[in-house]
Amino acid sequence: MALTASRYGKGRVRVMRLARDGDHHTPRELSLEVMMTGAFDRAWTSSDNRACVATDSVKNIVNVTAAKHVEADKEAFAGHVAAVFLDTYPQIEEIAVEALETRWLRHAFSGTPHGHTFTRDGNGFGYVRIVASRGASILQSGLRDYTFMKTTGSGWADFVDDGYRTLRDTHDRIAATSMDATWTWSGTPPDYAETNARVLAILLEVFGTTYSPSVQDSMYRMGEAVLGAIPEIADIRFTMPNKHYIPIDLTPFDVTNGGHIFLPTDEPHGQIEATIGRPPKV
C-alpha cells in the first residue's frame, strides 16, 4: 500500500505574549496549530522515528519564539515560528502555521484608555428572566459569558498551606474571568437598557481600577458598588470562573520570561460564586 499523504504537528498551542511599557500593557493571545510536511514517511511505514521532531518540541519552539518576539503582530509572529522550523530541520519540506486570535480591547474609563484593563472583542450575551404568578413576579437582568481581564493589580496570597498546596503567594498576577452576573429588580428604573449599561460600567471600573487580593474581594466590592449606586436593584449574583494565565518556564532554553509569556488555560478553573444583597430592614 502507498502512503499518499501525511503530515503531523501540534494543535491548540496556546500562548499569551504580554508587552509591558510601564503601566501600559498590550496582550497578544493566540491558539496555534503547527503542522509539518516532509521526510517523515518512514514513521508511518517502517516504525522509524529518527527524522521526527517531537510535538512537545513544537510547543517549546512556539513559546521560545514568543519570548523573542513579544511585540510582533500575529502575521509576523507566524512567520517567525515558520522560519525556526525551516532553519532548524532540513527534513521539513513545508510548515503550516495557523493561529486563532483572542482579541482583547483596551477598556476606557471616563473616555481615557486604561493601561491594563481589557474586555474581549465580541463579548457576552444579555440575559433576562421573569418568574410571574397572578400575585407577584420576579424580574432579573444580567450578563452571560462577559469576559474581561487586567494584566496587573491582582494577587493571591496567605491562603491555606495544607500539604497539598503548590501555588506560591503572588501580589502581581493576571486576573481574568468569564462572568455571569444576574441582578434582581426591586423597583423599576427610569430606563432598563441605560441602567443595565451602568451596572456593567460600575463592575468594570471597580475590577479594573482597584487592587484585588482575590477574585472574591473584587466580586464583593463590585456588588457593593452596584447596590450603592442603583436603588432599584435588590441583589446581584455572580459566577466568575478564573481564566488562568500561567507563566511559562523558559529557563531550559536559556531564555528569561520576564513576565511576558503565559500559557492561557481555563481547564480546570477556579469557580467563584456569591450573591451580594441589601441588609434586612430593621
Short mmCIF file of C-alpha atoms in Angstrom, two decimals:
data_model
loop_
_atom_site.label_atom_id
_atom_site.label_comp_id
_atom_site.label_asym_id
_atom_site.label_seq_id
_atom_site.Cartn_x
_atom_site.Cartn_y
_atom_site.Cartn_z
CA MET A 1 0.00 0.00 0.00
CA ALA A 2 1.16 3.53 -0.73
CA LEU A 3 1.23 6.35 1.79
CA THR A 4 -0.22 9.10 -0.39
CA ALA A 5 -0.29 11.99 2.07
CA SER A 6 0.94 12.65 5.59
CA ARG A 7 1.72 15.46 7.98
CA TYR A 8 1.83 15.95 11.72
CA GLY A 9 2.42 18.60 14.34
CA LYS A 10 0.80 20.21 17.37
CA GLY A 11 -2.64 21.73 17.82
CA ARG A 12 -4.06 24.19 20.36
CA VAL A 13 -0.68 25.57 21.34
CA ARG A 14 -1.96 28.47 23.41
CA VAL A 15 0.29 31.37 24.27
CA MET A 16 -0.17 34.88 25.61
CA ARG A 17 2.52 37.47 24.87
CA LEU A 18 2.30 40.46 27.18
CA ALA A 19 4.25 43.55 26.20
CA ARG A 20 4.85 45.89 29.14
CA ASP A 21 5.68 49.57 28.87
CA GLY A 22 5.44 50.72 32.46
CA ASP A 23 1.78 50.54 33.39
CA HIS A 24 0.74 50.32 29.73
CA HIS A 25 0.37 46.65 28.73
CA THR A 26 -0.53 45.04 25.41
CA PRO A 27 -1.76 41.41 25.44
CA ARG A 28 -1.47 39.22 22.35
CA GLU A 29 -3.17 35.84 22.77
CA LEU A 30 -3.10 33.09 20.14
CA SER A 31 -4.04 29.44 19.79
CA LEU A 32 -1.80 27.89 17.14
CA GLU A 33 -1.75 24.77 15.01
CA VAL A 34 1.68 23.95 13.59
CA MET A 35 1.84 21.14 11.02
CA MET A 36 4.95 19.70 9.36
CA THR A 37 5.22 18.01 5.97
CA GLY A 38 8.45 16.38 4.85
CA ALA A 39 10.67 13.31 5.01
CA PHE A 40 8.72 11.58 7.76
CA ASP A 41 7.12 8.74 5.79
CA ARG A 42 9.18 6.02 7.50
CA ALA A 43 7.49 6.84 10.82
CA TRP A 44 4.26 5.59 9.19
CA THR A 45 5.61 2.76 7.04
CA SER A 46 8.67 1.41 8.88
CA SER A 47 8.33 2.28 12.60
CA ASP A 48 11.30 4.62 12.13
CA ASN A 49 11.08 7.87 14.14
CA ARG A 50 14.61 9.14 13.55
CA ALA A 51 13.51 12.06 11.37
CA CYS A 52 10.62 13.06 13.59
CA VAL A 53 10.50 16.24 15.63
CA ALA A 54 8.64 15.69 18.91
CA THR A 55 5.37 17.58 19.07
CA ASP A 56 6.44 18.74 22.53
CA SER A 57 9.35 20.46 20.80
CA VAL A 58 6.85 22.17 18.50
CA LYS A 59 5.15 23.67 21.57
CA ASN A 60 8.51 24.72 23.02
CA ILE A 61 9.54 26.40 19.76
CA VAL A 62 6.32 28.45 19.80
CA ASN A 63 6.95 29.54 23.40
CA VAL A 64 10.62 30.41 22.90
CA THR A 65 9.78 32.31 19.71
CA ALA A 66 7.09 34.16 21.64
CA ALA A 67 9.65 35.29 24.21
CA LYS A 68 11.94 36.56 21.45
CA HIS A 69 9.17 38.41 19.58
CA VAL A 70 6.84 39.74 22.28
CA GLU A 71 5.67 42.75 20.27
CA ALA A 72 5.31 41.19 16.82
CA ASP A 73 1.83 41.24 15.31
CA LYS A 74 0.24 37.85 14.65
CA GLU A 75 1.24 37.81 10.98
CA ALA A 76 4.91 38.49 11.73
CA PHE A 77 4.86 36.08 14.66
CA ALA A 78 3.53 33.24 12.49
CA GLY A 79 6.36 33.96 10.06
CA HIS A 80 8.96 33.85 12.84
CA VAL A 81 7.64 30.46 14.01
CA ALA A 82 7.71 29.04 10.47
CA ALA A 83 11.27 30.30 9.95
CA VAL A 84 12.56 28.48 13.05
CA PHE A 85 11.31 25.15 11.70
CA LEU A 86 12.68 25.66 8.21
CA ASP A 87 16.04 26.89 9.52
CA THR A 88 16.40 24.10 12.09
CA TYR A 89 15.12 20.93 10.40
CA PRO A 90 16.25 20.09 6.84
CA GLN A 91 13.78 17.18 6.71
CA ILE A 92 10.84 19.63 6.78
CA GLU A 93 9.63 20.50 3.29
CA GLU A 94 6.68 22.64 4.30
CA ILE A 95 5.44 24.11 7.56
CA ALA A 96 1.86 25.33 8.01
CA VAL A 97 1.14 27.66 10.92
CA GLU A 98 -2.45 28.66 11.64
CA ALA A 99 -3.48 30.79 14.61
CA LEU A 100 -6.74 31.96 16.11
CA GLU A 101 -6.50 35.24 17.98
CA THR A 102 -8.38 36.16 21.13
CA ARG A 103 -8.77 39.88 20.63
CA TRP A 104 -8.54 41.99 23.79
CA LEU A 105 -9.92 45.53 23.55
CA ARG A 106 -8.42 48.18 25.79
CA HIS A 107 -11.13 49.50 28.11
CA ALA A 108 -11.59 53.20 28.76
CA PHE A 109 -12.79 54.88 31.94
CA SER A 110 -14.28 58.37 31.56
CA GLY A 111 -13.01 58.39 28.00
CA THR A 112 -9.40 57.61 28.93
CA PRO A 113 -7.95 54.28 27.73
CA HIS A 114 -6.72 52.24 30.70
CA GLY A 115 -3.23 50.79 30.83
CA HIS A 116 -4.05 47.23 31.84
CA THR A 117 -7.82 46.60 31.76
CA PHE A 118 -9.29 44.78 28.75
CA THR A 119 -12.54 43.28 27.50
CA ARG A 120 -12.83 40.51 24.94
CA ASP A 121 -13.93 41.50 21.46
CA GLY A 122 -17.41 40.23 20.53
CA ASN A 123 -18.23 39.89 24.19
CA GLY A 124 -21.03 38.36 26.18
CA PHE A 125 -24.79 37.95 25.98
CA GLY A 126 -27.54 39.97 27.61
CA TYR A 127 -29.82 37.98 29.93
CA VAL A 128 -33.33 38.37 31.31
CA ARG A 129 -35.53 36.11 33.46
CA ILE A 130 -39.00 36.60 34.85
CA VAL A 131 -40.97 34.30 37.13
CA ALA A 132 -44.57 35.50 37.33
CA SER A 133 -47.75 34.45 39.04
CA ARG A 134 -51.06 36.26 39.39
CA GLY A 135 -49.95 37.64 42.72
CA ALA A 136 -46.34 38.62 42.12
CA SER A 137 -43.40 38.48 39.76
CA ILE A 138 -39.62 38.45 40.00
CA LEU A 139 -37.67 40.14 37.21
CA GLN A 140 -33.93 39.69 36.73
CA SER A 141 -31.49 41.07 34.19
CA GLY A 142 -27.85 40.26 33.65
CA LEU A 143 -24.97 39.17 31.51
CA ARG A 144 -23.65 35.79 30.43
CA ASP A 145 -20.08 34.94 29.42
CA TYR A 146 -18.82 38.52 29.68
CA THR A 147 -15.05 38.19 29.58
CA PHE A 148 -12.60 40.75 30.91
CA MET A 149 -9.03 40.91 32.20
CA LYS A 150 -6.48 43.06 33.95
CA THR A 151 -2.84 42.24 33.43
CA THR A 152 -1.66 43.56 36.79
CA GLY A 153 -3.21 44.83 40.02
CA SER A 154 -4.25 41.42 41.34
CA GLY A 155 -2.79 38.92 43.79
CA TRP A 156 -3.46 35.68 45.65
CA ALA A 157 -1.59 35.16 48.91
CA ASP A 158 -1.86 33.94 52.52
CA PHE A 159 -4.18 31.05 51.66
CA VAL A 160 -4.14 27.66 53.43
CA ASP A 161 -0.84 25.78 53.40
CA ASP A 162 -2.16 22.26 53.91
CA GLY A 163 0.41 19.89 52.43
CA TYR A 164 -1.36 19.92 49.05
CA ARG A 165 -0.58 23.48 48.12
CA THR A 166 1.82 24.04 45.22
CA LEU A 167 0.96 27.66 44.33
CA ARG A 168 3.23 30.36 45.64
CA ASP A 169 1.99 33.63 47.07
CA THR A 170 1.78 36.34 44.45
CA HIS A 171 0.91 40.00 44.64
CA ASP A 172 1.07 40.64 40.89
CA ARG A 173 -0.75 38.35 38.50
CA ILE A 174 -3.09 38.44 35.51
CA ALA A 175 -6.72 38.29 36.62
CA ALA A 176 -9.29 37.26 34.03
CA THR A 177 -12.77 35.83 34.15
CA SER A 178 -15.76 34.93 32.02
CA MET A 179 -18.52 36.37 34.19
CA ASP A 180 -22.17 35.53 34.58
CA ALA A 181 -23.92 38.27 36.58
CA THR A 182 -27.62 38.43 37.46
CA TRP A 183 -29.32 41.30 39.25
CA THR A 184 -32.81 41.23 40.71
CA TRP A 185 -35.04 44.25 40.37
CA SER A 186 -36.93 45.53 43.40
CA GLY A 187 -38.16 48.60 41.53
CA THR A 188 -38.49 49.94 38.01
CA PRO A 189 -35.53 52.05 36.83
CA PRO A 190 -36.03 55.06 34.56
CA ASP A 191 -34.63 53.03 31.63
CA TYR A 192 -33.69 49.36 31.77
CA ALA A 193 -31.13 49.50 28.96
CA GLU A 194 -29.33 52.55 30.35
CA THR A 195 -29.33 51.13 33.87
CA ASN A 196 -28.03 47.76 32.70
CA ALA A 197 -25.22 49.55 30.88
CA ARG A 198 -24.47 51.49 34.05
CA VAL A 199 -24.25 48.23 36.04
CA LEU A 200 -21.64 46.90 33.62
CA ALA A 201 -19.67 50.15 33.74
CA ILE A 202 -19.59 50.03 37.55
CA LEU A 203 -18.49 46.38 37.59
CA LEU A 204 -15.63 47.02 35.17
CA GLU A 205 -14.46 50.17 36.92
CA VAL A 206 -14.23 48.51 40.32
CA PHE A 207 -12.50 45.46 38.85
CA GLY A 208 -10.11 47.35 36.59
CA THR A 209 -9.02 50.31 38.70
CA THR A 210 -8.61 48.86 42.20
CA TYR A 211 -6.16 46.32 43.59
CA SER A 212 -7.64 42.86 44.07
CA PRO A 213 -6.18 40.43 46.65
CA SER A 214 -8.61 37.79 45.29
CA VAL A 215 -11.49 37.34 42.88
CA GLN A 216 -13.68 37.05 45.98
CA ASP A 217 -12.62 40.51 47.14
CA SER A 218 -13.27 42.10 43.75
CA MET A 219 -16.61 40.33 43.43
CA TYR A 220 -17.87 41.63 46.77
CA ARG A 221 -16.77 45.21 46.11
CA MET A 222 -18.26 45.11 42.59
CA GLY A 223 -21.61 44.06 44.04
CA GLU A 224 -21.39 46.64 46.81
CA ALA A 225 -20.79 49.40 44.28
CA VAL A 226 -23.76 48.40 42.12
CA LEU A 227 -26.14 48.28 45.09
CA GLY A 228 -24.81 51.58 46.37
CA ALA A 229 -25.42 53.30 43.05
CA ILE A 230 -28.70 51.77 41.85
CA PRO A 231 -31.51 51.63 44.43
CA GLU A 232 -33.84 49.66 42.13
CA ILE A 233 -31.60 46.56 42.39
CA ALA A 234 -32.21 44.24 45.35
CA ASP A 235 -29.25 41.90 44.92
CA ILE A 236 -26.65 40.77 42.41
CA ARG A 237 -25.38 37.24 41.92
CA PHE A 238 -22.00 36.43 40.36
CA THR A 239 -20.40 33.37 38.86
CA MET A 240 -16.81 34.23 37.96
CA PRO A 241 -14.63 31.29 36.83
CA ASN A 242 -10.93 32.03 36.60
CA LYS A 243 -9.26 32.18 33.22
CA HIS A 244 -5.71 31.31 34.16
CA TYR A 245 -2.56 32.73 32.57
CA ILE A 246 0.36 30.69 33.86
CA PRO A 247 3.93 31.99 33.42
CA ILE A 248 5.85 29.59 31.17
CA ASP A 249 9.24 28.40 32.44
CA LEU A 250 11.72 29.07 29.63
CA THR A 251 14.90 28.51 31.66
CA PRO A 252 15.57 25.09 29.99
CA PHE A 253 16.14 27.09 26.79
CA ASP A 254 18.29 29.79 28.43
CA VAL A 255 15.52 32.31 27.83
CA THR A 256 14.22 34.67 30.52
CA ASN A 257 10.47 35.05 30.63
CA GLY A 258 10.43 38.40 32.44
CA GLY A 259 6.66 38.34 32.92
CA HIS A 260 5.92 38.35 29.18
CA ILE A 261 4.95 34.80 28.14
CA PHE A 262 1.97 32.91 29.59
CA LEU A 263 0.01 29.74 28.99
CA PRO A 264 -3.72 30.58 28.71
CA THR A 265 -5.87 27.82 30.22
CA ASP A 266 -9.34 27.51 31.68
CA GLU A 267 -9.39 23.78 32.47
CA PRO A 268 -9.56 23.17 35.35
CA HIS A 269 -10.51 26.58 36.68
CA GLY A 270 -11.35 28.18 39.97
CA GLN A 271 -15.11 28.65 40.28
CA ILE A 272 -16.10 31.60 42.49
CA GLU A 273 -19.75 32.38 43.21
CA ALA A 274 -21.58 34.77 45.55
CA THR A 275 -24.72 36.86 45.95
CA ILE A 276 -24.46 40.37 47.39
CA GLY A 277 -27.73 41.76 48.72
CA ARG A 278 -29.04 44.58 50.84
CA PRO A 279 -29.14 44.12 54.61
CA PRO A 280 -32.58 43.28 56.01
CA LYS A 281 -34.62 46.24 57.13
CA VAL A 282 -34.94 46.51 60.91
#
